[in-house]
Every structure is written in C-alpha cells, then in structure tokens.
mmCIF file of C-alpha atoms in Angstrom:
data_model
loop_
_atom_site.group_PDB
_atom_site.id
_atom_site.type_symbol
_atom_site.label_atom_id
_atom_site.label_comp_id
_atom_site.label_asym_id
_atom_site.label_seq_id
_atom_site.Cartn_x
_atom_site.Cartn_y
_atom_site.Cartn_z
ATOM 1 C CA MET A 1 94.197 -7.509 79.106
ATOM 2 C CA PRO A 2 95.550 -10.832 78.072
ATOM 3 C CA GLU A 3 93.559 -13.970 79.064
ATOM 4 C CA SER A 4 94.761 -15.406 82.176
ATOM 5 C CA ASN A 5 95.582 -18.810 80.765
ATOM 6 C CA GLU A 6 97.957 -17.201 78.104
ATOM 7 C CA ALA A 7 101.719 -16.861 78.687
ATOM 8 C CA ARG A 8 102.707 -13.449 79.849
ATOM 9 C CA ILE A 9 104.662 -11.689 77.057
ATOM 10 C CA LEU A 10 106.216 -8.351 77.763
ATOM 11 C CA LEU A 11 106.604 -5.738 74.974
ATOM 12 C CA PHE A 12 108.566 -2.575 75.478
ATOM 13 C CA SER A 13 107.882 0.536 73.369
ATOM 14 C CA TYR A 14 109.733 3.804 73.124
ATOM 15 C CA GLY A 15 107.815 4.843 69.996
ATOM 16 C CA THR A 16 104.523 4.689 68.126
ATOM 17 C CA LEU A 17 103.282 1.434 69.878
ATOM 18 C CA ARG A 18 102.669 3.651 72.877
ATOM 19 C CA ASP A 19 100.034 5.685 70.853
ATOM 20 C CA LYS A 20 96.460 4.650 71.730
ATOM 21 C CA ALA A 21 95.297 4.905 68.136
ATOM 22 C CA VAL A 22 98.217 2.638 66.882
ATOM 23 C CA GLN A 23 97.234 0.210 69.759
ATOM 24 C CA ARG A 24 93.597 0.118 68.702
ATOM 25 C CA ALA A 25 94.558 -0.406 65.022
ATOM 26 C CA ASN A 26 96.878 -3.162 65.704
ATOM 27 C CA PHE A 27 95.625 -4.973 68.787
ATOM 28 C CA GLY A 28 91.934 -3.999 68.832
ATOM 29 C CA ARG A 29 92.371 -2.502 72.323
ATOM 30 C CA GLU A 30 94.281 0.070 74.366
ATOM 31 C CA LEU A 31 97.195 -1.266 76.369
ATOM 32 C CA ASP A 32 97.914 -0.643 79.959
ATOM 33 C CA GLY A 33 101.522 -0.289 80.665
ATOM 34 C CA ARG A 34 104.150 0.989 83.051
ATOM 35 C CA GLU A 35 107.139 3.222 82.546
ATOM 36 C CA ASP A 36 110.526 1.630 82.220
ATOM 37 C CA ALA A 37 113.656 2.108 80.138
ATOM 38 C CA MET A 38 116.326 0.384 78.044
ATOM 39 C CA THR A 39 119.922 1.027 79.132
ATOM 40 C CA GLY A 40 122.782 0.900 76.739
ATOM 41 C CA TYR A 41 120.785 2.257 73.760
ATOM 42 C CA VAL A 42 120.322 5.590 71.987
ATOM 43 C CA GLN A 43 117.299 6.853 70.021
ATOM 44 C CA HIS A 44 117.374 8.196 66.462
ATOM 45 C CA TRP A 45 114.820 8.646 63.604
ATOM 46 C CA VAL A 46 113.966 6.562 60.638
ATOM 47 C CA ASP A 47 111.854 7.659 57.656
ATOM 48 C CA ILE A 48 108.873 5.440 57.073
ATOM 49 C CA THR A 49 107.691 4.735 53.434
ATOM 50 C CA ASP A 50 104.978 2.116 54.068
ATOM 51 C CA PRO A 51 101.671 3.984 53.401
ATOM 52 C CA GLU A 52 99.765 1.775 55.898
ATOM 53 C CA VAL A 53 102.188 2.413 58.710
ATOM 54 C CA ILE A 54 102.063 6.151 57.985
ATOM 55 C CA LYS A 55 98.236 6.081 57.939
ATOM 56 C CA THR A 56 98.129 4.189 61.228
ATOM 57 C CA SER A 57 100.627 6.244 63.150
ATOM 58 C CA GLY A 58 99.993 9.503 61.343
ATOM 59 C CA LEU A 59 103.811 10.047 61.105
ATOM 60 C CA ALA A 60 106.392 9.672 58.368
ATOM 61 C CA ARG A 61 109.290 9.506 60.834
ATOM 62 C CA HIS A 62 109.482 7.149 63.723
ATOM 63 C CA PRO A 63 111.923 6.705 66.488
ATOM 64 C CA ILE A 64 114.503 3.889 66.278
ATOM 65 C CA VAL A 65 117.127 2.562 68.702
ATOM 66 C CA HIS A 66 120.403 1.004 68.450
ATOM 67 C CA ALA A 67 122.807 -0.428 70.969
ATOM 68 C CA THR A 68 125.699 1.557 72.276
ATOM 69 C CA TYR A 69 126.367 -0.827 75.341
ATOM 70 C CA ASP A 70 127.128 2.245 77.312
ATOM 71 C CA PRO A 71 125.137 1.966 80.660
ATOM 72 C CA LYS A 72 124.884 5.875 80.754
ATOM 73 C CA ASP A 73 122.716 5.718 77.598
ATOM 74 C CA GLU A 74 118.988 5.150 78.260
ATOM 75 C CA VAL A 75 115.837 5.212 76.199
ATOM 76 C CA PRO A 76 112.623 5.708 78.238
ATOM 77 C CA GLY A 77 109.318 4.050 77.278
ATOM 78 C CA MET A 78 106.487 1.828 78.392
ATOM 79 C CA VAL A 79 106.342 -1.948 78.922
ATOM 80 C CA PHE A 80 103.081 -3.630 78.031
ATOM 81 C CA GLU A 81 101.703 -7.075 78.652
ATOM 82 C CA VAL A 82 100.454 -8.585 75.281
ATOM 83 C CA THR A 83 99.207 -11.918 73.887
ATOM 84 C CA GLN A 84 101.142 -13.942 71.287
ATOM 85 C CA GLN A 85 98.576 -12.808 68.711
ATOM 86 C CA GLU A 86 99.247 -9.056 69.660
ATOM 87 C CA LEU A 87 103.064 -9.623 69.381
ATOM 88 C CA GLU A 88 102.483 -11.083 65.941
ATOM 89 C CA ALA A 89 100.426 -8.045 64.999
ATOM 90 C CA ALA A 90 103.149 -5.814 66.319
ATOM 91 C CA ASP A 91 105.646 -7.861 64.053
ATOM 92 C CA ARG A 92 103.325 -7.045 61.000
ATOM 93 C CA TYR A 93 103.089 -3.384 61.923
ATOM 94 C CA GLU A 94 106.894 -2.743 62.211
ATOM 95 C CA VAL A 95 108.653 -2.072 58.877
ATOM 96 C CA SER A 96 111.872 -3.855 57.807
ATOM 97 C CA ASP A 97 114.095 -1.128 59.385
ATOM 98 C CA TYR A 98 113.297 -2.844 62.686
ATOM 99 C CA LYS A 99 114.019 -6.233 64.200
ATOM 100 C CA ARG A 100 112.455 -7.660 67.353
ATOM 101 C CA VAL A 101 114.943 -8.631 70.105
ATOM 102 C CA ALA A 102 114.643 -9.574 73.805
ATOM 103 C CA VAL A 103 116.283 -7.012 76.223
ATOM 104 C CA LEU A 104 116.787 -6.636 79.884
ATOM 105 C CA LEU A 105 115.009 -3.469 80.989
ATOM 106 C CA LYS A 106 116.098 -1.126 83.819
ATOM 107 C CA SER A 107 113.535 -2.531 86.177
ATOM 108 C CA GLY A 108 115.159 -5.934 85.794
ATOM 109 C CA VAL A 109 112.408 -7.646 83.612
ATOM 110 C CA HIS A 110 113.016 -9.007 80.158
ATOM 111 C CA ALA A 111 110.902 -7.741 77.277
ATOM 112 C CA TRP A 112 110.659 -7.850 73.516
ATOM 113 C CA VAL A 113 111.557 -4.570 71.727
ATOM 114 C CA TYR A 114 111.985 -3.428 68.195
ATOM 115 C CA ILE A 115 115.451 -1.936 67.491
ATOM 116 C CA LYS A 116 117.373 -1.093 64.292
ATOM 117 C CA ALA A 117 117.719 -4.048 61.983
#
C-alpha cells in the first residue's frame, strides 16, 4: 500500500499488470485493486519481442487496447493505487507499443492506463 503522505495515483490494468508475479517483479509487492472498466475502447493483441518482458509475464502476446469512442465498447480490468515510483516502474515494463494516458473509468474515477501507441 502506498505511504499515506504520497499522492494517490490510480493505475488501470486490463492485462499483465494484474498478474501477481508481474506485480512482484515490477513493484516488489502484490497490489490490491478493484474491478472497473474502460468504455469506448476495444482489446486486441500485440506480439512482445522484449525478452525481459516475456520472462516477467511468461507471455509473448499481451492484450492492448485502442479507442473506438463508442460507449458500447468496454474493456474490463482492475484499478490499483500505486506510488509515483511504481508508476515509473510500470513505464519501464511496458514496451514501445504502448503509451500511458489518463482515462475516465466507468466508475467515474480518472486513472492512468497503457493503450496502443
């Protein structure tokens, strides 16, 4: 859990950042989260070539999302509270196919998420 004096940063994950092993490898802890969803997005797959990312996730294909702007489209996932250092660790973990953007989740909260670059 982030220290109480740190700013509250929300990170939404629909993919490998939900995996406890990936969390331990990147953040040194398992994250507690709650279910939420991104509306106006659809999920596809991307082939991963970075050997460290494949080693950490155990997968050579990861989910990736892109905007459709159609409110009927929805991608489920988890929203986690992280520290600034953990957000930076997530930035290092994600490959160049992804970019981090802020989105409004279905629950009404804003969170960072990685979408198709």
